[in-house]
PDB file of C-alpha atoms in Angstrom:
ATOM      1  CA  MET A   1     -55.382  45.751  27.056  1.00  0.00           C
ATOM      2  CA  GLY A   2     -58.347  47.526  28.564  1.00  0.00           C
ATOM      3  CA  ASP A   3     -58.934  44.632  30.985  1.00  0.00           C
ATOM      4  CA  ILE A   4     -55.379  44.682  32.349  1.00  0.00           C
ATOM      5  CA  PRO A   5     -54.782  47.194  35.155  1.00  0.00           C
ATOM      6  CA  VAL A   6     -52.372  49.928  34.084  1.00  0.00           C
ATOM      7  CA  GLU A   7     -50.018  48.993  36.917  1.00  0.00           C
ATOM      8  CA  ASP A   8     -49.600  45.462  35.513  1.00  0.00           C
ATOM      9  CA  LEU A   9     -48.560  46.467  31.994  1.00  0.00           C
ATOM     10  CA  PRO A  10     -44.852  45.918  31.292  1.00  0.00           C
ATOM     11  CA  TYR A  11     -44.010  49.119  29.423  1.00  0.00           C
ATOM     12  CA  ALA A  12     -44.968  52.732  28.965  1.00  0.00           C
ATOM     13  CA  TYR A  13     -44.093  54.953  26.040  1.00  0.00           C
ATOM     14  CA  LEU A  14     -42.812  58.443  26.715  1.00  0.00           C
ATOM     15  CA  THR A  15     -42.570  61.104  24.038  1.00  0.00           C
ATOM     16  CA  THR A  16     -40.475  64.164  24.758  1.00  0.00           C
ATOM     17  CA  THR A  17     -39.678  67.114  22.516  1.00  0.00           C
ATOM     18  CA  GLY A  18     -36.104  67.148  21.251  1.00  0.00           C
ATOM     19  CA  ARG A  19     -34.268  70.003  22.915  1.00  0.00           C
ATOM     20  CA  VAL A  20     -32.211  70.679  19.774  1.00  0.00           C
ATOM     21  CA  THR A  21     -34.430  69.523  16.904  1.00  0.00           C
ATOM     22  CA  GLY A  22     -37.875  70.157  18.362  1.00  0.00           C
ATOM     23  CA  ALA A  23     -38.872  66.766  16.940  1.00  0.00           C
ATOM     24  CA  PRO A  24     -40.787  64.158  18.973  1.00  0.00           C
ATOM     25  CA  HIS A  25     -38.560  61.575  20.691  1.00  0.00           C
ATOM     26  CA  ARG A  26     -40.448  58.407  21.756  1.00  0.00           C
ATOM     27  CA  ILE A  27     -39.019  55.692  24.000  1.00  0.00           C
ATOM     28  CA  GLU A  28     -40.304  52.456  25.494  1.00  0.00           C
ATOM     29  CA  ILE A  29     -39.562  52.336  29.208  1.00  0.00           C
ATOM     30  CA  TRP A  30     -40.285  50.473  32.423  1.00  0.00           C
ATOM     31  CA  PHE A  31     -42.614  52.325  34.749  1.00  0.00           C
ATOM     32  CA  ALA A  32     -44.409  52.065  38.066  1.00  0.00           C
ATOM     33  CA  ARG A  33     -47.488  53.955  39.132  1.00  0.00           C
ATOM     34  CA  ALA A  34     -48.088  55.283  42.639  1.00  0.00           C
ATOM     35  CA  ASP A  35     -51.370  57.162  43.027  1.00  0.00           C
ATOM     36  CA  ASP A  36     -51.357  60.056  40.534  1.00  0.00           C
ATOM     37  CA  THR A  37     -47.701  59.717  39.576  1.00  0.00           C
ATOM     38  CA  VAL A  38     -45.915  57.439  37.137  1.00  0.00           C
ATOM     39  CA  PHE A  39     -42.259  56.917  37.972  1.00  0.00           C
ATOM     40  CA  LEU A  40     -39.468  56.146  35.520  1.00  0.00           C
ATOM     41  CA  LEU A  41     -35.781  55.494  36.100  1.00  0.00           C
ATOM     42  CA  ALA A  42     -33.052  56.735  33.752  1.00  0.00           C
ATOM     43  CA  GLY A  43     -30.095  54.375  33.913  1.00  0.00           C
ATOM     44  CA  ASP A  44     -27.829  56.973  32.279  1.00  0.00           C
ATOM     45  CA  GLY A  45     -29.083  59.638  34.663  1.00  0.00           C
ATOM     46  CA  ASP A  46     -29.072  63.183  33.396  1.00  0.00           C
ATOM     47  CA  ARG A  47     -27.014  62.075  30.373  1.00  0.00           C
ATOM     48  CA  SER A  48     -30.099  60.355  28.919  1.00  0.00           C
ATOM     49  CA  ASP A  49     -31.460  62.257  25.924  1.00  0.00           C
ATOM     50  CA  TRP A  50     -35.039  61.835  27.083  1.00  0.00           C
ATOM     51  CA  VAL A  51     -34.179  63.315  30.484  1.00  0.00           C
ATOM     52  CA  ARG A  52     -32.350  66.248  28.907  1.00  0.00           C
ATOM     53  CA  ASN A  53     -35.367  66.786  26.664  1.00  0.00           C
ATOM     54  CA  LEU A  54     -37.910  66.864  29.494  1.00  0.00           C
ATOM     55  CA  VAL A  55     -35.734  69.173  31.569  1.00  0.00           C
ATOM     56  CA  ALA A  56     -35.731  71.597  28.617  1.00  0.00           C
ATOM     57  CA  SER A  57     -39.451  71.082  27.914  1.00  0.00           C
ATOM     58  CA  PRO A  58     -41.432  69.271  30.649  1.00  0.00           C
ATOM     59  CA  SER A  59     -44.532  68.750  28.492  1.00  0.00           C
ATOM     60  CA  VAL A  60     -44.574  65.070  27.496  1.00  0.00           C
ATOM     61  CA  VAL A  61     -46.927  62.442  26.118  1.00  0.00           C
ATOM     62  CA  LEU A  62     -47.237  59.285  28.209  1.00  0.00           C
ATOM     63  CA  GLU A  63     -48.841  56.183  26.721  1.00  0.00           C
ATOM     64  CA  VAL A  64     -49.730  53.254  28.952  1.00  0.00           C
ATOM     65  CA  GLY A  65     -51.918  50.578  27.431  1.00  0.00           C
ATOM     66  CA  ASP A  66     -54.912  52.224  25.794  1.00  0.00           C
ATOM     67  CA  ARG A  67     -54.438  55.523  27.617  1.00  0.00           C
ATOM     68  CA  THR A  68     -52.537  58.462  26.140  1.00  0.00           C
ATOM     69  CA  LEU A  69     -52.005  61.519  28.273  1.00  0.00           C
ATOM     70  CA  THR A  70     -50.375  64.851  27.511  1.00  0.00           C
ATOM     71  CA  THR A  71     -48.873  65.807  30.834  1.00  0.00           C
ATOM     72  CA  THR A  72     -45.739  67.076  32.559  1.00  0.00           C
ATOM     73  CA  ALA A  73     -42.598  65.335  33.779  1.00  0.00           C
ATOM     74  CA  ARG A  74     -39.810  66.344  36.131  1.00  0.00           C
ATOM     75  CA  VAL A  75     -36.666  64.968  37.685  1.00  0.00           C
ATOM     76  CA  VAL A  76     -37.233  63.837  41.265  1.00  0.00           C
ATOM     77  CA  GLU A  77     -34.920  65.300  43.882  1.00  0.00           C
ATOM     78  CA  ARG A  78     -32.504  62.599  45.004  1.00  0.00           C
ATOM     79  CA  GLY A  79     -32.776  61.530  48.644  1.00  0.00           C
ATOM     80  CA  THR A  80     -36.391  62.620  49.126  1.00  0.00           C
ATOM     81  CA  ASP A  81     -39.311  60.414  50.173  1.00  0.00           C
ATOM     82  CA  GLU A  82     -40.607  60.644  46.610  1.00  0.00           C
ATOM     83  CA  ASP A  83     -37.252  59.404  45.308  1.00  0.00           C
ATOM     84  CA  ALA A  84     -37.401  56.411  47.662  1.00  0.00           C
ATOM     85  CA  THR A  85     -40.976  55.679  46.562  1.00  0.00           C
ATOM     86  CA  ALA A  86     -39.968  55.716  42.885  1.00  0.00           C
ATOM     87  CA  ARG A  87     -37.020  53.374  43.383  1.00  0.00           C
ATOM     88  CA  ARG A  88     -38.953  50.970  45.600  1.00  0.00           C
ATOM     89  CA  ALA A  89     -41.947  50.846  43.240  1.00  0.00           C
ATOM     90  CA  LEU A  90     -39.863  50.074  40.158  1.00  0.00           C
ATOM     91  CA  LEU A  91     -37.693  47.502  41.910  1.00  0.00           C
ATOM     92  CA  GLU A  92     -40.723  45.730  43.401  1.00  0.00           C
ATOM     93  CA  LYS A  93     -42.429  45.629  40.005  1.00  0.00           C
ATOM     94  CA  TYR A  94     -39.522  44.403  37.865  1.00  0.00           C
ATOM     95  CA  GLN A  95     -37.123  42.441  40.113  1.00  0.00           C
ATOM     96  CA  PRO A  96     -39.385  39.374  40.516  1.00  0.00           C
ATOM     97  CA  GLY A  97     -39.491  38.793  36.741  1.00  0.00           C
ATOM     98  CA  SER A  98     -35.810  39.470  36.090  1.00  0.00           C
ATOM     99  CA  SER A  99     -32.899  37.061  36.264  1.00  0.00           C
ATOM    100  CA  ASP A 100     -30.608  40.071  36.769  1.00  0.00           C
ATOM    101  CA  ASP A 101     -30.083  41.827  40.083  1.00  0.00           C
ATOM    102  CA  LEU A 102     -31.706  45.214  39.511  1.00  0.00           C
ATOM    103  CA  GLY A 103     -30.559  46.617  42.850  1.00  0.00           C
ATOM    104  CA  THR A 104     -27.735  48.734  41.435  1.00  0.00           C
ATOM    105  CA  TRP A 105     -30.008  50.159  38.723  1.00  0.00           C
ATOM    106  CA  ALA A 106     -32.678  50.989  41.291  1.00  0.00           C
ATOM    107  CA  THR A 107     -30.086  52.671  43.504  1.00  0.00           C
ATOM    108  CA  THR A 108     -28.086  54.645  40.944  1.00  0.00           C
ATOM    109  CA  ALA A 109     -30.587  55.579  38.214  1.00  0.00           C
ATOM    110  CA  LEU A 110     -32.206  59.003  38.092  1.00  0.00           C
ATOM    111  CA  ALA A 111     -35.869  59.044  39.115  1.00  0.00           C
ATOM    112  CA  VAL A 112     -38.380  60.930  36.990  1.00  0.00           C
ATOM    113  CA  ALA A 113     -41.993  61.670  37.933  1.00  0.00           C
ATOM    114  CA  VAL A 114     -44.772  62.033  35.370  1.00  0.00           C
ATOM    115  CA  ASP A 115     -48.138  63.464  36.330  1.00  0.00           C
ATOM    116  CA  TRP A 116     -50.880  60.828  35.791  1.00  0.00           C
ATOM    117  CA  THR A 117     -53.909  63.069  36.291  1.00  0.00           C
ATOM    118  CA  SER A 118     -56.124  64.080  33.416  1.00  0.00           C
TER     119      SER A 118
END
């Protein structure tokens, strides 16, 4: 995977710390990178366990390809330029390869930003 640009990989893996158990919670998720930020969209919004976990403890582990980074994550404020960037980046990355219309997901999901600097 080292020869494939990070942006072209299909999935990232995000590990949060369980807000109740304190145990690691790892998910596979679609992502898009813009400069030093990786964006994720939570279809269940703030009801998603992984979102609730990172709100309680923003320190996360992000794995993309061969790179593993301990970093921080945060919910993006809806309606901001950053929010629009996140939605556009994910829709542009995944819509061309999907037979489903991802427009509703890209409009209604909750955007999350993960710091991609080391």
